[in-house]
Amino acid sequence: MNETMPFPPAPAESVAPEKRTPTVYFIDDSATMREVIKIAFRRENITVITAGDAASAIAQFEQTPPDAVITDVIMPDQDGYSVCSQIKQHPQFSATPVILMSGVVNKSVADKAVSVGADELIRKRFSHKT
């Protein structure tokens, strides 16, 4: 006689936690750069929220908290240094990694990035290889 025995459910601690999709904010006044970033991250399991200015991005943080923020340094409304400083001084978001992007990377730019608590500084001219 052939009997089948159901397997008991796995104990709660051995069930893999549901993976959460990380959210990255990309702030740049250039619509072209925002589109390039969307395309670059399309195949990744990352939610990318783009914004043309700092105020509109930061306004969304409460609703959709960032796991990381990438911001251009030179923008008309608020520069990337100020954005970084605001994030790093915010009690809820101070641990959020902030990456500053600049077309010019020199000692002065690097020193200012360090002074506002940026986690990384990258040159704006980059290429994405698919």
mmCIF file of C-alpha atoms in Angstrom:
data_model
loop_
_atom_site.group_PDB
_atom_site.id
_atom_site.type_symbol
_atom_site.label_atom_id
_atom_site.label_comp_id
_atom_site.label_asym_id
_atom_site.label_seq_id
_atom_site.Cartn_x
_atom_site.Cartn_y
_atom_site.Cartn_z
ATOM 1 C CA MET A 1 0.000 0.000 0.000
ATOM 2 C CA ASN A 2 1.326 3.402 -0.947
ATOM 3 C CA GLU A 3 0.641 6.273 1.409
ATOM 4 C CA THR A 4 1.767 9.831 1.023
ATOM 5 C CA MET A 5 2.637 11.870 4.011
ATOM 6 C CA PRO A 6 2.490 15.631 3.706
ATOM 7 C CA PHE A 7 5.616 17.472 4.697
ATOM 8 C CA PRO A 8 5.127 19.699 7.691
ATOM 9 C CA PRO A 9 5.478 23.421 7.034
ATOM 10 C CA ALA A 10 8.948 24.795 7.531
ATOM 11 C CA PRO A 11 9.566 26.445 10.902
ATOM 12 C CA ALA A 12 9.085 30.199 10.813
ATOM 13 C CA GLU A 13 12.764 30.958 11.398
ATOM 14 C CA SER A 14 13.858 28.955 8.358
ATOM 15 C CA VAL A 15 11.486 30.709 5.957
ATOM 16 C CA ALA A 16 13.438 33.144 3.829
ATOM 17 C CA PRO A 17 12.380 36.734 4.460
ATOM 18 C CA GLU A 18 10.724 38.472 1.562
ATOM 19 C CA LYS A 19 13.280 40.560 -0.286
ATOM 20 C CA ARG A 20 12.494 44.245 -0.450
ATOM 21 C CA THR A 21 13.360 46.170 -3.577
ATOM 22 C CA PRO A 22 15.791 48.988 -2.730
ATOM 23 C CA THR A 23 14.839 52.531 -3.661
ATOM 24 C CA VAL A 24 17.401 54.911 -5.136
ATOM 25 C CA TYR A 25 16.634 58.573 -5.723
ATOM 26 C CA PHE A 26 18.416 60.233 -8.633
ATOM 27 C CA ILE A 27 18.308 64.040 -8.568
ATOM 28 C CA ASP A 28 19.498 65.942 -11.624
ATOM 29 C CA ASP A 29 18.129 68.956 -13.468
ATOM 30 C CA SER A 30 19.008 67.287 -16.798
ATOM 31 C CA ALA A 31 16.106 65.268 -18.223
ATOM 32 C CA THR A 32 18.628 63.406 -20.399
ATOM 33 C CA MET A 33 20.647 62.268 -17.374
ATOM 34 C CA ARG A 34 17.456 61.143 -15.612
ATOM 35 C CA GLU A 35 16.524 59.019 -18.626
ATOM 36 C CA VAL A 36 20.042 57.566 -18.893
ATOM 37 C CA ILE A 37 19.867 56.472 -15.246
ATOM 38 C CA LYS A 38 16.426 54.916 -15.704
ATOM 39 C CA ILE A 39 17.758 52.940 -18.668
ATOM 40 C CA ALA A 40 20.932 51.931 -16.803
ATOM 41 C CA PHE A 41 18.957 50.588 -13.831
ATOM 42 C CA ARG A 42 16.145 49.008 -15.865
ATOM 43 C CA ARG A 43 17.569 45.485 -15.574
ATOM 44 C CA GLU A 44 18.419 45.790 -11.908
ATOM 45 C CA ASN A 45 16.044 44.925 -9.100
ATOM 46 C CA ILE A 46 16.095 48.541 -7.913
ATOM 47 C CA THR A 47 13.334 51.124 -7.834
ATOM 48 C CA VAL A 48 14.680 54.388 -9.247
ATOM 49 C CA ILE A 49 12.848 57.600 -8.449
ATOM 50 C CA THR A 50 14.071 60.522 -10.498
ATOM 51 C CA ALA A 51 13.556 64.189 -9.757
ATOM 52 C CA GLY A 52 14.551 67.356 -11.557
ATOM 53 C CA ASP A 53 15.075 69.260 -8.325
ATOM 54 C CA ALA A 54 15.946 68.567 -4.727
ATOM 55 C CA ALA A 55 12.739 69.872 -3.165
ATOM 56 C CA SER A 56 10.473 67.495 -5.083
ATOM 57 C CA ALA A 57 12.729 64.523 -4.298
ATOM 58 C CA ILE A 58 13.001 65.282 -0.578
ATOM 59 C CA ALA A 59 9.228 65.801 -0.383
ATOM 60 C CA GLN A 60 8.793 62.135 -1.367
ATOM 61 C CA PHE A 61 11.166 60.733 1.288
ATOM 62 C CA GLU A 62 8.476 60.337 3.970
ATOM 63 C CA GLN A 63 6.224 58.353 1.631
ATOM 64 C CA THR A 64 8.992 56.346 -0.051
ATOM 65 C CA PRO A 65 12.179 56.379 2.057
ATOM 66 C CA PRO A 66 15.451 56.250 0.114
ATOM 67 C CA ASP A 67 17.992 53.458 0.442
ATOM 68 C CA ALA A 68 20.472 55.691 -1.392
ATOM 69 C CA VAL A 69 20.511 59.097 -3.069
ATOM 70 C CA ILE A 70 22.523 60.097 -6.118
ATOM 71 C CA THR A 71 22.531 63.832 -6.798
ATOM 72 C CA ASP A 72 24.177 66.184 -9.226
ATOM 73 C CA VAL A 73 26.350 68.818 -7.553
ATOM 74 C CA ILE A 74 25.418 71.740 -9.808
ATOM 75 C CA MET A 75 21.675 72.404 -9.994
ATOM 76 C CA PRO A 76 19.768 75.680 -10.242
ATOM 77 C CA ASP A 77 17.507 75.439 -7.178
ATOM 78 C CA GLN A 78 19.724 73.763 -4.606
ATOM 79 C CA ASP A 79 23.171 72.287 -5.131
ATOM 80 C CA GLY A 80 24.092 68.702 -4.324
ATOM 81 C CA TYR A 81 26.184 69.724 -1.328
ATOM 82 C CA SER A 82 23.121 71.284 0.278
ATOM 83 C CA VAL A 83 21.000 68.225 -0.549
ATOM 84 C CA CYS A 84 23.602 65.952 1.041
ATOM 85 C CA SER A 85 23.868 68.143 4.108
ATOM 86 C CA GLN A 86 20.070 68.165 4.567
ATOM 87 C CA ILE A 87 19.885 64.380 4.308
ATOM 88 C CA LYS A 88 22.796 63.804 6.674
ATOM 89 C CA GLN A 89 21.279 66.162 9.274
ATOM 90 C CA HIS A 90 17.814 64.585 9.112
ATOM 91 C CA PRO A 91 17.232 62.200 12.068
ATOM 92 C CA GLN A 92 15.395 59.614 9.982
ATOM 93 C CA PHE A 93 17.605 59.689 6.879
ATOM 94 C CA SER A 94 21.068 60.506 8.247
ATOM 95 C CA ALA A 95 22.381 56.975 7.584
ATOM 96 C CA THR A 96 21.243 57.066 3.942
ATOM 97 C CA PRO A 97 24.222 56.852 1.570
ATOM 98 C CA VAL A 98 24.535 59.966 -0.581
ATOM 99 C CA ILE A 99 26.563 59.940 -3.778
ATOM 100 C CA LEU A 100 27.485 63.289 -5.300
ATOM 101 C CA MET A 101 27.996 63.528 -9.054
ATOM 102 C CA SER A 102 30.079 66.272 -10.631
ATOM 103 C CA GLY A 103 31.380 67.038 -14.099
ATOM 104 C CA VAL A 104 34.528 68.361 -12.429
ATOM 105 C CA VAL A 105 36.219 66.352 -9.723
ATOM 106 C CA ASN A 106 39.175 68.089 -8.129
ATOM 107 C CA LYS A 107 40.507 68.655 -4.609
ATOM 108 C CA SER A 108 38.132 71.533 -3.916
ATOM 109 C CA VAL A 109 35.054 69.529 -4.979
ATOM 110 C CA ALA A 110 36.274 66.464 -3.068
ATOM 111 C CA ASP A 111 36.969 68.485 0.089
ATOM 112 C CA LYS A 112 33.506 70.034 -0.011
ATOM 113 C CA ALA A 113 31.921 66.588 -0.579
ATOM 114 C CA VAL A 114 33.708 65.279 2.507
ATOM 115 C CA SER A 115 32.686 68.330 4.551
ATOM 116 C CA VAL A 116 28.961 67.702 3.901
ATOM 117 C CA GLY A 117 29.224 63.993 4.684
ATOM 118 C CA ALA A 118 28.939 62.562 1.164
ATOM 119 C CA ASP A 119 29.558 58.829 1.016
ATOM 120 C CA GLU A 120 31.001 58.959 -2.480
ATOM 121 C CA LEU A 121 31.901 61.420 -5.213
ATOM 122 C CA ILE A 122 31.781 60.297 -8.828
ATOM 123 C CA ARG A 123 32.622 61.992 -12.101
ATOM 124 C CA LYS A 124 29.501 62.764 -14.081
ATOM 125 C CA ARG A 125 30.931 61.490 -17.329
ATOM 126 C CA PHE A 126 30.505 57.765 -17.073
ATOM 127 C CA SER A 127 29.417 54.957 -19.327
ATOM 128 C CA HIS A 128 27.102 52.070 -18.682
ATOM 129 C CA LYS A 129 28.121 48.855 -20.381
ATOM 130 C CA THR A 130 25.285 46.461 -21.097
#
